[in-house]
Every structure is written in structure tokens, then in C-alpha cells.
Amino acid sequence: QVQLVESGGGLVQAGGSLRLSCAASGSTFSIRAMGWYRQAPGERRELVAAISNGGSTNYADSVKGRFTISRDNVKNTVYLQMNNLKPEDTAVYYCNAKVTLMDYWGKGTLVTVSS
């Protein structure tokens, strides 16, 4: 079992920045990759960014150049630095951890970007 706890969401004006954190606990040795997804009202959950154990990253086209995912393997924590936020970034952001044949999810943290 892996437990994920997100933090760092909130209200920010367009053009501002936020940093999300996700702390993993439990069977963290089994995690192969971690990432952030988001879900806006009435929309499907979508991948924002992901990072593998080896440090390889991938991003949604909509956030490339603005968001950066990073990982502290000692602290079992993954971060999402979000810069130049736009109103369309407003969503609940969920942390994800992938283990063999299974995904774990955090409860989500709300990010609201005002125009």
C-alpha cells in the first residue's frame, strides 16, 4: 500500500505561481513513477506531468514551459512548480504513484486561478 498526501493548492491570480507537494508513505520502494493529474469541473482527469524513478519527465502540451515536476527520492516527495498560471489551470490536482499493475491516488488539492 502507498499513501499520498498533497499540499500547496490555493487561490492565485493569473500570472502567479504555486508549488504543489506530494508526500508518499508506506511501500514507497514499489513506486515506479509519480505524477500529477488534474480535473476541472465537468472535465475528464488529465495528465499534467510525470517523472520516472530515473528522472525522465513528460508534460502535457498545455503546461510545457510553465510547470516543472521534480522528485526528492530521500523524502519520497514529488513537487510540481507551476509558474505563469492561467485561469484554465483551475482544477483539482491529484498526485499519482504507479506501482506494478496498480495506481495510487491522493485526495487532491484545489488550485484556483483568478483572471
PDB file of C-alpha atoms in Angstrom:
ATOM      1  CA  GLN A   1       0.000   0.000   0.000  1.00  0.00           C
ATOM      2  CA  VAL A   2       1.088   3.530  -0.783  1.00  0.00           C
ATOM      3  CA  GLN A   3      -0.405   6.633   0.794  1.00  0.00           C
ATOM      4  CA  LEU A   4      -0.176  10.024  -0.914  1.00  0.00           C
ATOM      5  CA  VAL A   5      -0.825  13.392   0.698  1.00  0.00           C
ATOM      6  CA  GLU A   6      -0.894  16.546  -1.418  1.00  0.00           C
ATOM      7  CA  SER A   7      -0.405  20.108  -0.239  1.00  0.00           C
ATOM      8  CA  GLY A   8       0.196  23.553  -1.681  1.00  0.00           C
ATOM      9  CA  GLY A   9      -3.019  24.340  -3.526  1.00  0.00           C
ATOM     10  CA  GLY A  10      -4.838  27.619  -3.174  1.00  0.00           C
ATOM     11  CA  LEU A  11      -6.059  30.767  -4.871  1.00  0.00           C
ATOM     12  CA  VAL A  12      -3.687  32.750  -7.064  1.00  0.00           C
ATOM     13  CA  GLN A  13      -4.026  35.477  -9.656  1.00  0.00           C
ATOM     14  CA  ALA A  14      -3.265  34.827 -13.284  1.00  0.00           C
ATOM     15  CA  GLY A  15       0.468  35.054 -13.881  1.00  0.00           C
ATOM     16  CA  GLY A  16       1.263  33.904 -10.375  1.00  0.00           C
ATOM     17  CA  SER A  17       2.982  30.767  -9.106  1.00  0.00           C
ATOM     18  CA  LEU A  18       2.249  27.870  -6.793  1.00  0.00           C
ATOM     19  CA  ARG A  19       4.201  24.805  -5.756  1.00  0.00           C
ATOM     20  CA  LEU A  20       2.390  21.571  -5.038  1.00  0.00           C
ATOM     21  CA  SER A  21       3.913  18.839  -2.910  1.00  0.00           C
ATOM     22  CA  CYS A  22       3.001  15.186  -2.615  1.00  0.00           C
ATOM     23  CA  ALA A  23       4.450  13.076   0.169  1.00  0.00           C
ATOM     24  CA  ALA A  24       4.389   9.320  -0.274  1.00  0.00           C
ATOM     25  CA  SER A  25       4.466   6.809   2.574  1.00  0.00           C
ATOM     26  CA  GLY A  26       4.023   3.094   3.007  1.00  0.00           C
ATOM     27  CA  SER A  27       5.506   0.749   0.394  1.00  0.00           C
ATOM     28  CA  THR A  28       7.375   3.502  -1.404  1.00  0.00           C
ATOM     29  CA  PHE A  29      10.011   1.042  -2.635  1.00  0.00           C
ATOM     30  CA  SER A  30       7.391  -0.282  -5.060  1.00  0.00           C
ATOM     31  CA  ILE A  31       6.786   3.047  -6.793  1.00  0.00           C
ATOM     32  CA  ARG A  32       7.971   3.141 -10.408  1.00  0.00           C
ATOM     33  CA  ALA A  33       6.829   6.615 -11.347  1.00  0.00           C
ATOM     34  CA  MET A  34       4.927   9.532  -9.884  1.00  0.00           C
ATOM     35  CA  GLY A  35       2.935  12.281 -11.438  1.00  0.00           C
ATOM     36  CA  TRP A  36       0.293  14.943 -11.231  1.00  0.00           C
ATOM     37  CA  TYR A  37      -3.108  14.842 -12.853  1.00  0.00           C
ATOM     38  CA  ARG A  38      -5.862  17.447 -12.778  1.00  0.00           C
ATOM     39  CA  GLN A  39      -9.584  17.509 -13.188  1.00  0.00           C
ATOM     40  CA  ALA A  40     -11.596  20.626 -13.892  1.00  0.00           C
ATOM     41  CA  PRO A  41     -15.372  20.710 -13.289  1.00  0.00           C
ATOM     42  CA  GLY A  42     -17.173  18.733 -15.964  1.00  0.00           C
ATOM     43  CA  GLU A  43     -13.922  17.556 -17.496  1.00  0.00           C
ATOM     44  CA  ARG A  44     -12.014  14.293 -17.547  1.00  0.00           C
ATOM     45  CA  ARG A  45      -8.958  13.811 -15.374  1.00  0.00           C
ATOM     46  CA  GLU A  46      -5.847  14.527 -17.426  1.00  0.00           C
ATOM     47  CA  LEU A  47      -2.135  14.037 -17.016  1.00  0.00           C
ATOM     48  CA  VAL A  48      -0.230  17.215 -16.180  1.00  0.00           C
ATOM     49  CA  ALA A  49       3.293  15.895 -15.608  1.00  0.00           C
ATOM     50  CA  ALA A  50       5.050  12.696 -14.632  1.00  0.00           C
ATOM     51  CA  ILE A  51       8.506  11.654 -13.529  1.00  0.00           C
ATOM     52  CA  SER A  52      10.041   8.197 -13.508  1.00  0.00           C
ATOM     53  CA  ASN A  53      12.400   6.736 -10.916  1.00  0.00           C
ATOM     54  CA  GLY A  54      15.220   7.513 -13.302  1.00  0.00           C
ATOM     55  CA  GLY A  55      14.211  11.146 -13.579  1.00  0.00           C
ATOM     56  CA  SER A  56      12.634  11.102 -17.025  1.00  0.00           C
ATOM     57  CA  THR A  57       9.794  13.583 -17.282  1.00  0.00           C
ATOM     58  CA  ASN A  58       6.867  14.249 -19.554  1.00  0.00           C
ATOM     59  CA  TYR A  59       4.383  17.077 -19.627  1.00  0.00           C
ATOM     60  CA  ALA A  60       1.028  17.926 -21.121  1.00  0.00           C
ATOM     61  CA  ASP A  61       1.461  20.310 -24.036  1.00  0.00           C
ATOM     62  CA  SER A  62      -0.657  22.898 -22.237  1.00  0.00           C
ATOM     63  CA  VAL A  63       1.835  23.246 -19.371  1.00  0.00           C
ATOM     64  CA  LYS A  64       5.192  22.827 -21.124  1.00  0.00           C
ATOM     65  CA  GLY A  65       7.491  25.716 -20.328  1.00  0.00           C
ATOM     66  CA  ARG A  66       5.370  26.784 -17.328  1.00  0.00           C
ATOM     67  CA  PHE A  67       5.285  23.756 -14.996  1.00  0.00           C
ATOM     68  CA  THR A  68       8.191  21.719 -13.666  1.00  0.00           C
ATOM     69  CA  ILE A  69       7.945  18.356 -11.929  1.00  0.00           C
ATOM     70  CA  SER A  70      10.703  17.213  -9.607  1.00  0.00           C
ATOM     71  CA  ARG A  71      11.253  14.459  -7.125  1.00  0.00           C
ATOM     72  CA  ASP A  72      13.133  14.019  -3.854  1.00  0.00           C
ATOM     73  CA  ASN A  73      13.708  10.295  -3.522  1.00  0.00           C
ATOM     74  CA  VAL A  74      15.079  10.641   0.015  1.00  0.00           C
ATOM     75  CA  LYS A  75      11.922  12.382   1.207  1.00  0.00           C
ATOM     76  CA  ASN A  76       9.657  10.320  -1.078  1.00  0.00           C
ATOM     77  CA  THR A  77       8.128  13.580  -2.231  1.00  0.00           C
ATOM     78  CA  VAL A  78       7.232  14.866  -5.666  1.00  0.00           C
ATOM     79  CA  TYR A  79       6.767  18.538  -6.456  1.00  0.00           C
ATOM     80  CA  LEU A  80       5.009  20.498  -9.149  1.00  0.00           C
ATOM     81  CA  GLN A  81       6.238  24.040  -9.613  1.00  0.00           C
ATOM     82  CA  MET A  82       3.603  25.981 -11.512  1.00  0.00           C
ATOM     83  CA  ASN A  83       4.521  29.349 -12.984  1.00  0.00           C
ATOM     84  CA  ASN A  84       2.617  31.817 -15.146  1.00  0.00           C
ATOM     85  CA  LEU A  85      -0.651  30.267 -14.070  1.00  0.00           C
ATOM     86  CA  LYS A  86      -3.704  30.780 -16.234  1.00  0.00           C
ATOM     87  CA  PRO A  87      -7.412  30.629 -15.368  1.00  0.00           C
ATOM     88  CA  GLU A  88      -7.648  27.439 -17.441  1.00  0.00           C
ATOM     89  CA  ASP A  89      -5.262  25.780 -14.968  1.00  0.00           C
ATOM     90  CA  THR A  90      -8.029  25.889 -12.373  1.00  0.00           C
ATOM     91  CA  ALA A  91      -8.709  22.311 -11.269  1.00  0.00           C
ATOM     92  CA  VAL A  92      -8.300  19.778  -8.531  1.00  0.00           C
ATOM     93  CA  TYR A  93      -4.764  18.428  -8.782  1.00  0.00           C
ATOM     94  CA  TYR A  94      -4.175  14.804  -7.862  1.00  0.00           C
ATOM     95  CA  CYS A  95      -0.918  13.096  -7.061  1.00  0.00           C
ATOM     96  CA  ASN A  96      -0.409   9.675  -8.633  1.00  0.00           C
ATOM     97  CA  ALA A  97       2.015   6.863  -7.906  1.00  0.00           C
ATOM     98  CA  LYS A  98       2.413   3.940 -10.250  1.00  0.00           C
ATOM     99  CA  VAL A  99       3.400   0.520  -9.000  1.00  0.00           C
ATOM    100  CA  THR A 100       3.277  -2.706 -10.956  1.00  0.00           C
ATOM    101  CA  LEU A 101      -0.311  -3.256 -12.173  1.00  0.00           C
ATOM    102  CA  MET A 102      -1.765  -0.569  -9.915  1.00  0.00           C
ATOM    103  CA  ASP A 103      -2.119   3.181  -9.425  1.00  0.00           C
ATOM    104  CA  TYR A 104      -2.438   5.038  -6.145  1.00  0.00           C
ATOM    105  CA  TRP A 105      -4.059   8.445  -5.821  1.00  0.00           C
ATOM    106  CA  GLY A 106      -4.058  11.262  -3.337  1.00  0.00           C
ATOM    107  CA  LYS A 107      -7.261  13.029  -2.329  1.00  0.00           C
ATOM    108  CA  GLY A 108      -6.446  16.096  -4.395  1.00  0.00           C
ATOM    109  CA  THR A 109      -5.717  19.744  -3.787  1.00  0.00           C
ATOM    110  CA  LEU A 110      -7.674  22.599  -5.335  1.00  0.00           C
ATOM    111  CA  VAL A 111      -5.897  25.199  -7.452  1.00  0.00           C
ATOM    112  CA  THR A 112      -7.931  28.242  -8.406  1.00  0.00           C
ATOM    113  CA  VAL A 113      -6.516  30.859 -10.776  1.00  0.00           C
ATOM    114  CA  SER A 114      -8.408  34.131 -10.962  1.00  0.00           C
ATOM    115  CA  SER A 115      -8.292  36.376 -14.014  1.00  0.00           C
TER     116      SER A 115
END
